[in-house]
Tab-separated table of C-alpha atoms in Angstrom:
chain	number	residue	atom	x	y	z
A	1205	MET	CA	-11.513	-21.984	31.906
A	1206	PRO	CA	-8.883	-21.176	33.172
A	1207	PRO	CA	-7.970	-17.851	30.826
A	1208	ARG	CA	-4.840	-17.842	29.136
A	1209	ASP	CA	-3.864	-14.925	30.591
A	1210	PHE	CA	-4.173	-16.604	34.005
A	1211	VAL	CA	-0.794	-17.200	34.946
A	1212	GLU	CA	0.049	-13.483	34.203
A	1213	ARG	CA	-2.967	-12.512	36.499
A	1214	LEU	CA	-1.942	-14.732	39.120
A	1215	HIS	CA	1.393	-12.717	39.046
A	1216	ASN	CA	-0.030	-9.538	39.117
A	1217	ALA	CA	-2.916	-10.250	41.616
A	1218	LEU	CA	-1.022	-12.927	43.825
A	1219	SER	CA	2.693	-12.781	43.291
A	1220	VAL	CA	3.334	-9.052	43.976
A	1221	VAL	CA	1.924	-9.294	47.521
A	1222	ALA	CA	3.201	-12.907	48.455
A	1223	PRO	CA	4.691	-13.229	51.933
A	1224	LYS	CA	8.627	-13.013	51.652
A	1225	GLY	CA	10.157	-16.215	51.301
A	1226	LEU	CA	7.056	-17.697	50.207
A	1227	LYS	CA	7.052	-17.839	46.047
A	1228	HIS	CA	4.708	-20.485	45.197
A	1229	VAL	CA	0.959	-19.905	44.860
A	1230	GLN	CA	-2.198	-22.264	45.007
A	1231	THR	CA	-5.550	-20.557	44.974
A	1232	MET	CA	-8.797	-21.871	46.269
A	1233	ALA	CA	-11.951	-20.885	46.460
A	1234	CYS	CA	-12.554	-19.943	50.015
A	1235	GLY	CA	-10.964	-19.873	53.584
A	1236	SER	CA	-11.900	-23.207	55.043
A	1237	CYS	CA	-10.964	-25.164	51.507
A	1238	SER	CA	-7.594	-23.045	51.903
A	1239	ASN	CA	-6.783	-24.338	55.034
A	1240	GLU	CA	-7.989	-28.262	54.392
A	1241	ASN	CA	-5.939	-28.312	51.452
A	1242	ALA	CA	-2.776	-26.656	53.177
A	1243	TYR	CA	-3.036	-29.483	55.830
A	1244	LYS	CA	-2.765	-31.873	52.984
A	1245	VAL	CA	0.289	-30.614	51.851
A	1246	ILE	CA	1.760	-30.826	55.014
A	1247	PHE	CA	0.876	-34.285	55.560
A	1248	ILE	CA	1.797	-35.287	52.283
A	1249	TRP	CA	5.429	-33.359	53.161
A	1250	TYR	CA	5.984	-35.265	56.586
A	1251	ASN	CA	5.122	-38.714	55.544
A	1252	SER	CA	6.963	-38.112	52.479
A	1253	LYS	CA	10.113	-37.150	54.735
A	1254	ILE	CA	9.398	-40.345	56.548
A	1255	ARG	CA	9.248	-42.565	53.505
A	1256	LYS	CA	12.750	-40.933	52.728
A	1257	GLY	CA	11.324	-41.329	48.829
A	1258	LYS	CA	10.279	-44.973	49.206
A	1259	ALA	CA	7.619	-45.879	46.896
A	1260	PHE	CA	4.283	-47.754	48.574
A	1261	THR	CA	3.854	-50.877	47.214
A	1262	GLU	CA	0.219	-51.766	45.209
A	1263	GLU	CA	-1.110	-53.462	48.321
A	1264	GLU	CA	-0.371	-50.131	50.274
A	1265	LEU	CA	-1.935	-48.150	47.621
A	1266	GLN	CA	-4.845	-50.634	47.690
A	1267	GLN	CA	-5.042	-50.369	51.739
A	1268	CYS	CA	-5.155	-46.364	51.348
A	1269	LEU	CA	-8.452	-46.628	49.513
A	1270	VAL	CA	-10.240	-48.006	52.440
A	1271	ASN	CA	-8.779	-45.711	55.088
A	1272	LYS	CA	-6.052	-48.361	56.284
A	1273	GLY	CA	-2.100	-48.885	56.098
A	1274	PRO	CA	0.816	-46.823	55.608
A	1275	ALA	CA	-0.522	-44.531	53.159
A	1276	CYS	CA	-2.846	-43.130	55.633
A	1277	PRO	CA	-0.727	-42.510	58.271
A	1278	ASP	CA	-2.038	-41.580	61.804
A	1279	LEU	CA	-0.702	-38.058	61.541
A	1280	SER	CA	-1.949	-34.767	63.360
A	1281	MET	CA	-2.156	-31.250	63.195
A	1282	MET	CA	-1.803	-29.185	66.421
A	1283	SER	CA	-4.257	-26.006	66.833
A	1284	PHE	CA	-4.668	-23.662	69.557
A	1285	LYS	CA	-7.754	-22.988	72.091
A	1286	GLY	CA	-9.765	-20.030	70.642
A	1287	GLY	CA	-8.407	-20.761	67.170
A	1288	PHE	CA	-10.872	-20.655	64.438
A	1289	HIS	CA	-9.638	-22.208	60.856
A	1290	GLY	CA	-12.912	-23.159	59.161
A	1291	ARG	CA	-16.001	-25.532	59.165
A	1292	THR	CA	-15.156	-28.265	56.690
A	1293	PHE	CA	-14.213	-31.859	58.143
A	1294	GLY	CA	-10.429	-31.458	59.044
A	1295	CYS	CA	-10.470	-27.695	60.059
A	1296	LEU	CA	-13.083	-27.989	62.234
A	1297	ALA	CA	-10.914	-30.423	64.366
A	1298	THR	CA	-8.831	-27.059	64.772
A	1299	THR	CA	-11.439	-24.935	65.206
A	1300	HIS	CA	-12.416	-23.790	69.030
A	1301	THR	CA	-14.473	-21.107	69.369
A	1302	LYS	CA	-18.192	-21.822	69.106
A	1303	ALA	CA	-19.963	-25.313	70.303
A	1304	VAL	CA	-22.570	-24.708	67.500
A	1305	HIS	CA	-20.051	-25.394	64.790
A	1306	LYS	CA	-18.612	-28.694	66.390
A	1307	ARG	CA	-21.579	-30.339	68.066
A	1308	ASP	CA	-22.850	-33.696	66.324
A	1309	VAL	CA	-19.811	-33.830	64.019
A	1310	PRO	CA	-16.969	-36.700	64.517
A	1311	SER	CA	-13.519	-35.018	64.997
A	1312	MET	CA	-9.643	-36.544	65.006
A	1313	ASP	CA	-7.882	-36.644	68.234
A	1314	TRP	CA	-5.167	-33.552	67.675
A	1315	PRO	CA	-3.706	-31.378	70.073
A	1316	VAL	CA	-4.768	-28.322	71.023
A	1317	ALA	CA	-2.451	-25.846	73.231
A	1318	SER	CA	-3.426	-22.719	74.960
A	1319	PHE	CA	-3.038	-19.834	73.034
A	1320	PRO	CA	-1.615	-17.137	75.242
A	1321	GLN	CA	-4.153	-14.972	77.643
A	1322	TYR	CA	-2.641	-11.586	77.864
A	1323	LYS	CA	-3.573	-8.233	80.258
A	1324	TYR	CA	-3.631	-4.959	78.886
A	1325	PRO	CA	-2.428	-2.360	78.725
A	1326	LEU	CA	1.050	-4.206	77.792
A	1327	GLU	CA	3.618	-1.566	78.987
A	1328	GLN	CA	1.724	-2.405	82.328
A	1329	ASN	CA	1.530	-6.184	82.272
A	1330	VAL	CA	5.035	-7.143	81.013
A	1331	ASP	CA	5.514	-9.786	83.487
A	1332	HIS	CA	2.229	-11.636	83.386
A	1333	ASN	CA	2.385	-11.874	79.517
A	1334	ALA	CA	5.911	-13.089	79.639
A	1335	LYS	CA	4.717	-16.003	82.147
A	1336	GLU	CA	1.949	-16.469	79.564
A	1337	ASP	CA	4.401	-16.754	76.763
A	1338	VAL	CA	6.102	-19.720	78.380
A	1339	ARG	CA	3.180	-21.245	79.462
A	1340	CYS	CA	1.657	-21.883	76.452
A	1341	LEU	CA	5.584	-22.825	74.681
A	1342	GLN	CA	5.703	-25.244	77.167
A	1343	GLU	CA	2.505	-26.758	76.551
A	1344	VAL	CA	3.116	-26.877	73.301
A	1345	GLN	CA	6.762	-28.452	73.353
A	1346	SER	CA	4.584	-30.863	75.893
A	1347	LEU	CA	2.035	-32.027	72.895
A	1348	PHE	CA	4.515	-32.694	70.552
A	1349	ASP	CA	6.088	-34.998	73.265
A	1350	ALA	CA	2.770	-36.778	74.025
A	1351	TYR	CA	1.614	-37.469	70.468
A	1352	GLN	CA	5.037	-38.479	69.533
A	1353	LYS	CA	4.164	-41.396	72.218
A	1354	LYS	CA	0.797	-42.002	71.246
A	1355	GLY	CA	2.121	-42.997	67.615
A	1356	ARG	CA	0.439	-39.855	66.512
A	1357	PRO	CA	2.829	-37.424	65.879
A	1358	VAL	CA	2.732	-33.968	65.162
A	1359	ALA	CA	3.275	-32.924	61.201
A	1360	GLY	CA	2.334	-28.920	61.482
A	1361	VAL	CA	1.118	-26.277	63.551
A	1362	VAL	CA	-1.938	-24.034	62.290
A	1363	VAL	CA	-2.314	-20.745	64.149
A	1364	GLU	CA	-3.371	-17.187	63.516
A	1365	PRO	CA	-1.718	-13.814	63.928
A	1366	ILE	CA	-4.724	-12.747	65.765
A	1367	GLN	CA	-7.078	-15.031	66.892
A	1368	ALA	CA	-9.763	-13.262	65.323
A	1369	GLU	CA	-12.964	-15.163	66.145
A	1370	GLY	CA	-11.844	-16.325	69.470
A	1371	GLY	CA	-11.823	-13.003	70.990
A	1372	ASP	CA	-9.018	-11.020	68.674
A	1373	ASN	CA	-6.257	-12.443	71.104
A	1374	HIS	CA	-2.909	-11.767	70.188
A	1375	GLY	CA	0.620	-13.188	70.992
A	1376	SER	CA	3.496	-11.235	71.074
A	1377	PRO	CA	6.196	-11.351	68.266
A	1378	ARG	CA	8.525	-13.444	70.992
A	1379	PHE	CA	5.845	-16.013	71.607
A	1380	PHE	CA	5.732	-16.664	67.388
A	1381	GLN	CA	9.116	-16.778	67.220
A	1382	GLU	CA	9.839	-19.209	69.883
A	1383	LEU	CA	6.830	-21.258	68.782
A	1384	GLN	CA	8.413	-21.525	64.792
A	1385	ARG	CA	11.751	-22.724	66.681
A	1386	ILE	CA	9.788	-25.278	68.338
A	1387	VAL	CA	8.030	-26.465	65.328
A	1388	LYS	CA	11.293	-26.436	63.536
A	1389	LYS	CA	13.160	-28.337	66.560
A	1390	ASN	CA	10.200	-31.175	65.891
A	1391	GLY	CA	10.727	-31.693	62.100
A	1392	ALA	CA	7.049	-30.080	61.584
A	1393	ALA	CA	5.640	-27.306	59.459
A	1394	LEU	CA	4.235	-23.870	60.353
A	1395	LEU	CA	0.969	-22.730	59.012
A	1396	ILE	CA	0.388	-19.052	59.782
A	1397	ASP	CA	-3.696	-19.025	58.852
A	1398	GLU	CA	-3.911	-15.220	57.274
A	1399	VAL	CA	-7.566	-15.707	56.368
A	1400	GLN	CA	-8.844	-12.710	58.523
A	1401	THR	CA	-5.725	-10.603	59.059
A	1402	GLY	CA	-4.479	-10.518	55.521
A	1403	MET	CA	-4.597	-7.610	53.039
A	1404	GLY	CA	-3.677	-5.036	55.086
A	1405	ALA	CA	-6.213	-4.086	57.837
A	1406	THR	CA	-3.269	-4.464	60.506
A	1407	GLY	CA	-0.723	-2.016	58.614
A	1408	THR	CA	1.122	-4.533	56.764
A	1409	ILE	CA	0.129	-6.595	54.115
A	1410	TRP	CA	0.598	-9.921	56.087
A	1411	ALA	CA	-0.078	-9.632	60.018
A	1412	HIS	CA	2.727	-11.943	60.451
A	1413	GLU	CA	5.347	-9.667	58.659
A	1414	GLN	CA	5.226	-7.805	62.058
A	1415	LEU	CA	6.469	-10.687	64.391
A	1416	GLY	CA	10.348	-10.982	63.690
A	1417	LEU	CA	10.331	-14.683	62.465
A	1418	ASP	CA	13.203	-16.195	61.676
A	1419	SER	CA	12.389	-17.237	58.618
A	1420	PRO	CA	9.025	-17.213	56.493
A	1421	PRO	CA	6.266	-19.715	57.547
A	1422	ASP	CA	6.136	-22.816	55.625
A	1423	ILE	CA	2.515	-22.245	54.308
A	1424	VAL	CA	0.251	-18.811	54.775
A	1425	THR	CA	-3.210	-19.182	53.605
A	1426	PHE	CA	-5.729	-16.323	52.771
A	1427	SER	CA	-9.020	-15.409	51.388
A	1428	LYS	CA	-11.562	-12.842	52.528
A	1429	LYS	CA	-10.167	-9.770	51.689
A	1430	MET	CA	-8.250	-11.604	49.223
A	1431	MET	CA	-11.267	-12.003	47.439
A	1432	THR	CA	-9.786	-15.423	46.655
A	1433	GLY	CA	-8.773	-18.185	48.586
A	1434	GLY	CA	-5.773	-20.215	48.294
A	1435	TYR	CA	-2.252	-20.553	50.183
A	1436	PHE	CA	1.361	-19.357	49.532
A	1437	TYR	CA	4.095	-21.923	50.273
A	1438	THR	CA	7.835	-22.493	50.405
A	1439	ASP	CA	10.201	-24.209	48.101
A	1440	GLU	CA	10.040	-27.047	50.533
A	1441	MET	CA	6.142	-27.665	50.833
A	1442	HIS	CA	6.084	-27.888	46.797
A	1443	LEU	CA	4.407	-31.466	45.678
A	1444	ASP	CA	6.357	-32.588	42.679
A	1445	GLU	CA	3.385	-34.775	41.830
A	1446	PRO	CA	0.541	-33.303	39.730
A	1447	TYR	CA	-3.171	-33.981	41.018
A	1448	ARG	CA	-2.524	-34.447	44.576
A	1449	ILE	CA	-4.111	-30.895	45.465
A	1450	PHE	CA	-6.901	-30.353	42.959
A	1451	ASN	CA	-10.800	-29.556	43.002
A	1452	THR	CA	-13.349	-28.239	40.530
A	1453	TRP	CA	-12.411	-24.610	40.352
A	1454	LEU	CA	-9.386	-24.192	42.284
A	1455	GLY	CA	-10.393	-20.731	43.109
A	1456	ASP	CA	-12.154	-18.430	41.080
A	1457	PRO	CA	-10.491	-16.590	37.928
A	1458	THR	CA	-12.989	-13.686	37.837
A	1459	LYS	CA	-12.096	-12.607	41.514
A	1460	ILE	CA	-8.373	-12.937	40.564
A	1461	MET	CA	-9.095	-10.029	38.157
A	1462	LEU	CA	-10.421	-8.142	40.786
A	1463	LEU	CA	-7.907	-8.693	43.460
A	1464	GLU	CA	-5.692	-7.459	40.807
A	1465	GLU	CA	-7.155	-4.085	40.064
A	1466	THR	CA	-7.603	-3.598	44.097
A	1467	VAL	CA	-3.158	-4.374	44.400
A	1468	LYS	CA	-2.967	-1.607	42.291
A	1469	VAL	CA	-5.371	0.604	44.044
A	1470	ILE	CA	-3.406	0.021	47.167
A	1471	LYS	CA	-0.605	0.576	46.218
A	1472	ARG	CA	-1.880	3.793	44.015
A	1473	ASP	CA	-3.593	5.580	46.867
A	1474	ASN	CA	-1.079	4.287	49.688
A	1475	LEU	CA	-3.760	2.798	51.870
A	1476	LEU	CA	-1.279	0.961	53.809
A	1477	GLU	CA	-0.148	4.398	55.183
A	1478	VAL	CA	-3.890	5.598	55.615
A	1479	VAL	CA	-4.637	2.271	57.449
A	1480	LYS	CA	-1.621	3.228	60.028
A	1481	ASP	CA	-2.714	6.926	59.971
A	1482	SER	CA	-6.680	6.038	60.841
A	1483	ALA	CA	-5.258	3.334	63.389
A	1484	ASP	CA	-2.968	5.595	65.411
A	1485	ALA	CA	-6.529	7.844	65.864
A	1486	LEU	CA	-8.290	4.735	66.742
A	1487	GLU	CA	-5.761	3.741	69.538
A	1488	GLU	CA	-5.360	7.059	71.056
A	1489	GLY	CA	-9.307	7.418	70.975
A	1490	LEU	CA	-10.226	4.135	72.091
A	1491	LEU	CA	-7.862	4.349	75.129
A	1492	ASP	CA	-9.539	7.822	75.843
A	1493	ILE	CA	-12.905	6.045	76.004
A	1494	GLN	CA	-11.785	3.497	78.023
A	1495	ASN	CA	-10.287	5.840	80.822
A	1496	SER	CA	-13.972	7.609	80.703
A	1497	PHE	CA	-15.531	4.408	80.931
A	1498	PRO	CA	-13.491	2.403	83.093
A	1499	LYS	CA	-16.239	0.112	84.218
A	1500	LEU	CA	-17.312	-0.457	80.561
A	1501	ILE	CA	-14.441	-0.668	78.171
A	1502	SER	CA	-10.823	-2.448	78.943
A	1503	ASN	CA	-8.455	-3.995	77.081
A	1504	SER	CA	-8.137	-1.936	74.164
A	1505	ARG	CA	-5.803	-3.674	71.834
A	1506	GLY	CA	-4.837	-4.543	68.204
A	1507	ARG	CA	-2.389	-3.788	65.063
A	1508	GLY	CA	-3.651	-0.900	62.695
A	1509	THR	CA	-7.479	-1.015	62.290
A	1510	PHE	CA	-7.533	-4.930	63.131
A	1511	ARG	CA	-8.551	-3.855	66.971
A	1512	ALA	CA	-11.166	-4.726	69.669
A	1513	PHE	CA	-12.064	-3.981	73.148
A	1514	ASP	CA	-14.243	-5.863	75.853
A	1515	LEU	CA	-17.171	-5.006	78.040
A	1516	PRO	CA	-17.996	-6.624	81.168
A	1517	THR	CA	-20.567	-9.518	80.290
A	1518	THR	CA	-21.912	-11.070	76.788
A	1519	GLU	CA	-25.130	-9.285	77.462
A	1520	SER	CA	-23.383	-5.559	77.549
A	1521	ARG	CA	-21.250	-6.717	74.768
A	1522	ASP	CA	-24.537	-7.340	72.749
A	1523	LYS	CA	-26.477	-4.432	73.620
A	1524	PHE	CA	-23.588	-1.952	73.303
A	1525	ILE	CA	-23.491	-3.535	69.232
A	1526	ASN	CA	-27.295	-3.257	69.153
A	1527	GLU	CA	-26.988	0.328	70.483
A	1528	ILE	CA	-24.370	1.504	68.070
A	1529	ARG	CA	-25.982	-0.114	65.118
A	1530	ASN	CA	-29.082	1.584	65.803
A	1531	ALA	CA	-26.545	4.801	65.673
A	1532	GLY	CA	-25.255	3.933	62.420
A	1533	VAL	CA	-22.289	1.972	62.942
A	1534	GLN	CA	-22.120	-1.930	61.730
A	1535	MET	CA	-19.975	-3.752	64.421
A	1536	GLY	CA	-19.503	-7.256	65.696
A	1537	GLY	CA	-18.862	-9.347	68.077
A	1538	SER	CA	-15.552	-11.397	69.031
A	1539	GLY	CA	-14.846	-14.085	71.449
A	1540	THR	CA	-17.440	-14.342	74.721
A	1541	HIS	CA	-17.441	-10.425	75.276
A	1542	SER	CA	-15.334	-8.567	72.921
A	1543	VAL	CA	-16.496	-5.797	70.079
A	1544	ARG	CA	-14.222	-6.063	67.008
A	1545	LEU	CA	-13.187	-3.282	64.472
A	1546	ARG	CA	-12.550	-4.223	60.966
A	1547	PRO	CA	-13.470	-1.235	58.922
A	1548	ALA	CA	-12.280	-0.901	55.009
A	1549	LEU	CA	-8.901	-0.042	53.897
A	1550	ILE	CA	-10.400	3.216	53.035
A	1551	PHE	CA	-11.398	4.164	56.876
A	1552	GLN	CA	-9.588	7.449	56.937
A	1553	ARG	CA	-8.464	9.580	60.128
A	1554	HIS	CA	-11.932	11.416	60.077
A	1555	HIS	CA	-14.089	8.273	60.197
A	1556	ALA	CA	-11.899	7.216	62.778
A	1557	GLU	CA	-12.940	10.654	64.871
A	1558	GLN	CA	-16.340	10.090	63.882
A	1559	PHE	CA	-17.025	6.662	65.235
A	1560	LEU	CA	-15.233	7.471	68.403
A	1561	ASP	CA	-17.643	10.197	68.865
A	1562	ILE	CA	-20.677	7.975	68.357
A	1563	ALA	CA	-18.984	5.200	70.429
A	1564	THR	CA	-18.936	8.045	73.395
A	1565	SER	CA	-22.526	9.292	72.793
A	1566	VAL	CA	-23.919	5.317	72.883
A	1567	LEU	CA	-21.587	4.813	75.980
A	1568	LYS	CA	-23.180	7.497	77.853
A	1569	LYS	CA	-26.415	5.843	77.796
A	1570	PHE	CA	-25.461	2.754	79.261
């Protein structure tokens, strides 16, 4: 371990789907440890900039062993309300979805910004949603300033292209473009967490491909549908010194083998086009259902088949999920009162039509 051909398999499974501009990859075991170690990379990169290549003294190296001194810098990672990035210790400080994940566990004083809360349909709420973007972006800059004054500067910002656990909350391309500009202006790094959105469900391998960013993000994390965890990163985030990022397995070579075959099937069967076709059927059908049941269904939204809609309350949402499960469809909740759709890449138009028929019959019984 790892096998002799591990580098070749990494190329065939991961490099071929790497986000544009991110030619380096580090494998990990899961989404949480992918983000956790990506945070470490950002902190190392940021503190190295501050030191300007100056080496630590022996005294400073000994101090860091007891969590003191300049080798243990007081830095922070900015995240967003409604974001979910994992349950390990550092990730938990950037997770803001359910109290059950966080209660009784100490955490860091790191900044948490507001994420846009849009009204739908988007075309009927342009002014409101644009103001939401401005409000949240202004808050991001204010937090950069506030934490600089605290002496706990923001080294990086972590954000999901779609807040998948927090309620399927979307940000506009403009929001993400301006966010990246603010992050760069403040000398920090942008981490796009694609643990949930990566690998094609949005109609592209990576959801952030659809955001029109000025340049690639500094780091993109992945797991779940990618079968293995890990992160892609730019040349600037590459660490020269070995052993800074390490754990026992650094991912799972057997999962790399499975991913390699999965990537081949996605290309062979043109599954991204399948996703786009079934997504058209879902989008149109869910809007029809929303119009037919306006007191029950609202805020249909999504990219590709990565979609969601709202019910009026948590109770009505949970009732719908239970009833549609009894009718043969497995679904899950998102946020406080949303239902999320997460079909496989092989989900086709006729499957979408079957789902829409079942959902309609369930709603008629409410």
